[in-house]
Short mmCIF file of C-alpha atoms in Angstrom, two decimals:
data_model
loop_
_atom_site.label_atom_id
_atom_site.label_comp_id
_atom_site.label_asym_id
_atom_site.label_seq_id
_atom_site.Cartn_x
_atom_site.Cartn_y
_atom_site.Cartn_z
CA GLY A 1 6.61 0.73 43.55
CA ALA A 2 8.33 -2.35 46.22
CA GLY A 3 9.56 -4.43 42.91
CA VAL A 4 12.93 -3.85 40.07
CA SER A 5 11.66 -1.24 37.74
CA GLN A 6 13.39 -0.98 34.36
CA SER A 7 12.36 1.47 31.37
CA PRO A 8 11.67 1.00 28.52
CA ARG A 9 9.75 -2.19 28.51
CA TYR A 10 9.83 -2.58 24.83
CA LYS A 11 12.63 -0.57 22.51
CA VAL A 12 13.11 -0.96 18.83
CA ALA A 13 16.59 0.70 16.96
CA LYS A 14 17.98 0.20 13.78
CA ARG A 15 21.59 -1.63 13.33
CA GLY A 16 24.07 0.19 13.94
CA GLN A 17 22.13 3.28 16.34
CA ASP A 18 22.96 2.76 20.21
CA VAL A 19 20.33 2.56 23.22
CA ALA A 20 20.43 3.08 26.60
CA LEU A 21 18.40 0.72 29.03
CA ARG A 22 17.61 2.03 32.82
CA CYS A 23 17.12 -0.09 36.00
CA ASP A 24 15.65 1.28 39.01
CA PRO A 25 16.47 -1.37 41.90
CA ILE A 26 15.03 -2.49 44.75
CA SER A 27 16.09 0.38 47.73
CA GLY A 28 18.68 -0.52 49.73
CA HIS A 29 19.90 -3.09 47.28
CA VAL A 30 23.70 -3.44 47.38
CA SER A 31 23.80 -5.77 44.17
CA LEU A 32 22.63 -5.29 41.34
CA PHE A 33 22.91 -7.27 38.26
CA TRP A 34 22.52 -7.29 34.06
CA TYR A 35 21.45 -10.35 32.49
CA GLN A 36 20.64 -11.22 28.79
CA GLN A 37 17.78 -13.76 27.88
CA ALA A 38 17.42 -14.98 24.10
CA LEU A 39 13.99 -16.34 22.72
CA GLY A 40 13.54 -19.62 24.05
CA GLN A 41 16.44 -19.73 26.31
CA GLY A 42 17.85 -18.56 29.48
CA PRO A 43 18.77 -15.68 31.10
CA GLU A 44 22.86 -15.22 30.95
CA PHE A 45 24.98 -13.28 33.31
CA LEU A 46 26.47 -9.95 31.78
CA THR A 47 28.03 -7.76 34.82
CA TYR A 48 27.67 -7.11 38.28
CA PHE A 49 27.75 -4.23 40.56
CA GLN A 50 27.51 -3.89 43.97
CA ASN A 51 27.49 -0.23 44.93
CA GLU A 52 29.52 1.89 42.04
CA ALA A 53 31.23 -0.08 41.63
CA GLN A 54 31.37 -3.24 38.78
CA LEU A 55 32.48 -6.26 39.78
CA ASP A 56 32.76 -8.49 37.37
CA LYS A 57 32.15 -7.75 33.66
CA SER A 58 32.50 -10.94 32.15
CA GLY A 59 29.71 -11.81 30.54
CA LEU A 60 29.69 -8.51 28.81
CA PRO A 61 29.93 -9.96 25.12
CA SER A 62 31.54 -6.87 23.29
CA ASP A 63 32.82 -3.68 24.06
CA ARG A 64 29.77 -2.36 22.41
CA PHE A 65 28.01 -2.72 26.52
CA PHE A 66 28.55 -0.82 28.74
CA ALA A 67 27.18 -0.43 31.91
CA GLU A 68 27.41 1.48 34.53
CA ARG A 69 25.85 2.79 38.25
CA PRO A 70 27.58 6.14 38.84
CA GLU A 71 25.65 6.79 42.53
CA GLY A 72 25.17 2.89 43.63
CA SER A 73 21.40 3.26 42.98
CA VAL A 74 19.98 3.18 39.89
CA SER A 75 21.96 1.46 36.80
CA THR A 76 22.12 2.16 32.66
CA LEU A 77 23.23 -0.49 30.02
CA LYS A 78 24.05 1.00 26.82
CA ILE A 79 24.90 -0.43 24.19
CA GLN A 80 26.56 0.89 20.75
CA ARG A 81 26.18 0.68 17.46
CA THR A 82 23.66 -2.05 18.32
CA GLN A 83 23.71 -4.94 15.81
CA GLN A 84 20.23 -7.61 15.14
CA GLU A 85 22.21 -10.27 17.27
CA ASP A 86 21.68 -7.76 20.05
CA SER A 87 18.11 -8.27 20.50
CA ALA A 88 16.99 -10.63 23.35
CA VAL A 89 15.72 -9.45 26.95
CA TYR A 90 17.42 -7.70 28.93
CA LEU A 91 16.58 -8.21 32.99
CA CYS A 92 17.85 -6.25 35.67
CA ALA A 93 18.08 -8.24 39.24
CA SER A 94 18.71 -6.73 42.11
CA SER A 95 20.12 -8.45 45.71
CA LEU A 96 20.15 -6.77 49.28
CA GLY A 97 23.68 -7.45 50.71
CA VAL A 98 27.26 -7.53 50.09
CA SER A 99 28.42 -9.12 47.82
CA GLY A 100 25.88 -10.39 46.22
CA GLY A 101 25.12 -12.96 49.99
CA ALA A 102 25.58 -15.94 48.20
CA GLY A 103 22.23 -17.95 49.86
CA GLN A 104 20.02 -13.56 49.17
CA PRO A 105 17.95 -14.39 46.13
CA GLN A 106 17.95 -11.75 42.90
CA HIS A 107 14.57 -9.50 42.82
CA PHE A 108 14.28 -9.81 38.92
CA GLY A 109 12.85 -6.98 36.74
CA ASP A 110 9.91 -7.46 33.80
CA GLY A 111 12.59 -6.54 31.73
CA THR A 112 13.20 -4.45 28.69
CA ARG A 113 12.85 -6.34 24.87
CA LEU A 114 15.01 -4.83 22.24
CA SER A 115 14.45 -5.47 18.68
CA ILE A 116 17.00 -4.47 16.26
CA LEU A 117 15.69 -4.01 12.89
CA ALA B 1 32.75 -24.65 36.29
CA GLN B 2 29.17 -24.06 37.78
CA SER B 3 26.47 -25.16 35.41
CA VAL B 4 22.26 -27.11 35.30
CA THR B 5 20.76 -29.65 33.67
CA GLN B 6 16.86 -29.13 32.78
CA LEU B 7 15.87 -32.47 31.35
CA GLY B 8 12.80 -31.45 28.82
CA SER B 9 12.21 -28.13 27.70
CA HIS B 10 8.31 -29.04 27.37
CA VAL B 11 6.49 -30.84 30.47
CA SER B 12 2.50 -31.24 29.96
CA VAL B 13 0.90 -32.26 33.19
CA SER B 14 -3.41 -32.39 33.58
CA GLU B 15 -4.85 -30.56 36.27
CA GLY B 16 -4.88 -32.04 39.48
CA ALA B 17 -1.47 -34.39 38.56
CA LEU B 18 1.88 -34.10 39.87
CA VAL B 19 4.29 -31.51 38.53
CA LEU B 20 7.62 -32.89 38.14
CA LEU B 21 10.72 -30.77 36.74
CA ARG B 22 13.95 -31.57 36.95
CA CYS B 23 17.29 -29.81 37.51
CA ASN B 24 20.63 -31.50 37.74
CA TYR B 25 23.79 -29.75 38.51
CA SER B 26 27.29 -29.63 38.10
CA SER B 27 29.51 -28.53 40.80
CA SER B 28 32.90 -27.97 42.12
CA VAL B 29 31.92 -26.95 45.78
CA PRO B 30 28.48 -26.93 47.91
CA PRO B 31 26.45 -25.27 45.60
CA TYR B 32 23.03 -22.44 46.11
CA LEU B 33 20.22 -23.66 43.73
CA PHE B 34 17.45 -21.93 42.55
CA TRP B 35 13.82 -22.27 41.25
CA TYR B 36 12.58 -19.38 39.50
CA VAL B 37 9.12 -19.43 37.39
CA GLN B 38 8.44 -16.42 34.78
CA TYR B 39 4.79 -15.91 33.21
CA PRO B 40 4.99 -14.20 29.51
CA ASN B 41 6.15 -10.26 29.35
CA GLN B 42 7.21 -10.53 32.76
CA GLY B 43 11.01 -11.15 34.88
CA LEU B 44 11.29 -14.20 37.30
CA GLN B 45 9.69 -14.60 40.42
CA LEU B 46 11.61 -17.09 42.78
CA LEU B 47 9.44 -19.78 43.76
CA LEU B 48 12.73 -21.47 46.51
CA LYS B 49 16.21 -22.12 47.40
CA TYR B 50 18.63 -24.38 49.25
CA THR B 51 21.04 -22.95 51.00
CA SER B 52 22.35 -26.26 52.62
CA ALA B 53 19.93 -25.45 55.76
CA ALA B 54 17.33 -28.06 54.91
CA THR B 55 17.38 -30.53 51.88
CA LEU B 56 13.93 -30.36 51.50
CA VAL B 57 12.83 -26.26 50.67
CA LYS B 58 9.31 -25.18 50.27
CA GLY B 59 8.69 -22.50 48.06
CA ILE B 60 5.75 -20.80 47.59
CA ASN B 61 2.47 -21.77 45.49
CA GLY B 62 3.37 -25.10 47.03
CA PHE B 63 5.96 -26.07 45.42
CA GLU B 64 9.07 -28.12 46.90
CA ALA B 65 12.33 -29.22 45.66
CA GLU B 66 14.67 -32.22 47.37
CA PHE B 67 18.45 -31.69 47.16
CA LYS B 68 19.90 -35.01 46.66
CA LYS B 69 24.00 -34.97 46.37
CA SER B 70 24.53 -39.01 45.48
CA GLU B 71 22.36 -37.84 42.20
CA THR B 72 23.67 -34.18 41.95
CA SER B 73 19.89 -32.87 41.39
CA PHE B 74 17.26 -30.48 42.89
CA HIS B 75 14.26 -31.43 40.78
CA LEU B 76 10.83 -29.59 41.05
CA THR B 77 7.61 -30.79 42.37
CA LYS B 78 3.87 -30.19 43.06
CA PRO B 79 1.59 -32.45 43.94
CA SER B 80 -1.73 -31.25 42.02
CA ALA B 81 -1.03 -28.94 39.71
CA HIS B 82 -2.95 -25.55 38.85
CA MET B 83 -4.21 -23.76 36.09
CA SER B 84 -2.32 -21.20 37.07
CA ASP B 85 1.37 -23.04 37.43
CA ALA B 86 2.12 -22.40 33.40
CA ALA B 87 4.53 -20.88 32.80
CA GLU B 88 8.87 -21.72 32.34
CA TYR B 89 10.40 -22.86 35.12
CA PHE B 90 14.48 -22.07 35.42
CA CYS B 91 16.36 -23.64 37.77
CA ALA B 92 19.88 -21.56 38.66
CA VAL B 93 23.15 -22.72 40.34
CA ARG B 94 25.21 -20.38 42.01
CA THR B 95 28.63 -20.98 43.90
CA GLY B 96 28.88 -19.97 47.67
CA GLY B 97 32.11 -17.50 46.56
CA GLY B 98 30.95 -16.24 43.39
CA ASN B 99 27.87 -13.93 42.91
CA LYS B 100 26.45 -14.30 39.41
CA LEU B 101 23.65 -17.20 38.44
CA THR B 102 23.36 -19.88 35.55
CA PHE B 103 20.26 -20.85 34.56
CA GLY B 104 19.13 -23.40 33.09
CA THR B 105 17.11 -23.81 29.71
CA GLY B 106 14.23 -23.65 31.22
CA THR B 107 10.91 -25.55 30.93
CA GLN B 108 8.11 -24.85 29.69
CA LEU B 109 5.16 -26.45 31.24
CA LYS B 110 1.70 -26.78 29.88
CA VAL B 111 -1.17 -27.54 32.52
CA GLU B 112 -4.80 -29.34 30.59
CA LEU B 113 -7.72 -29.92 31.73
#
């Protein structure tokens, strides 16, 4: 496929469990972003990678959230000891250029809908 | 800090009528502005972007937006609504030196027969 791929599409977990969400960006895209979208809201920035380097993690809500992109392609967002307030759609986006290329658009995946019981 | 405000969380139009979705931005530097559309259970799809090349920007599916610095606005329009336009629309801003997108709260567009 040519687009950004995210898995799983849906994830249900019990409070306190750890979860891992995967993102496969468009091939060759240098920049990768994670966003959190609560119900009825716009997406909110979590973190940004340029290749394997995590350049901005200012949006991560707590130290329970961790993201990595070890080889500069696939990325994983991990949430430890999940809480009910973590329930949201997690969107991944990728962009072609270095440093996000401010004028370059971000291409979004379909997201992972996380529900914490 | 850069931000966008979308006026009207819900907009309803008749099929064939003009679509106008409002977005105002706040930015201390020349902004890069985007409109995205989101269909149910899907990610965001880029409609159009403003990057200072031209104030009137044409996008996909017949949408366009005009950047007005004096009004700090970037409203989205379409001359004639189609049933398939029913979706949620997000305005977003990114500054020249930054990378992340800051989104508005979205406008749900309903198209009625």
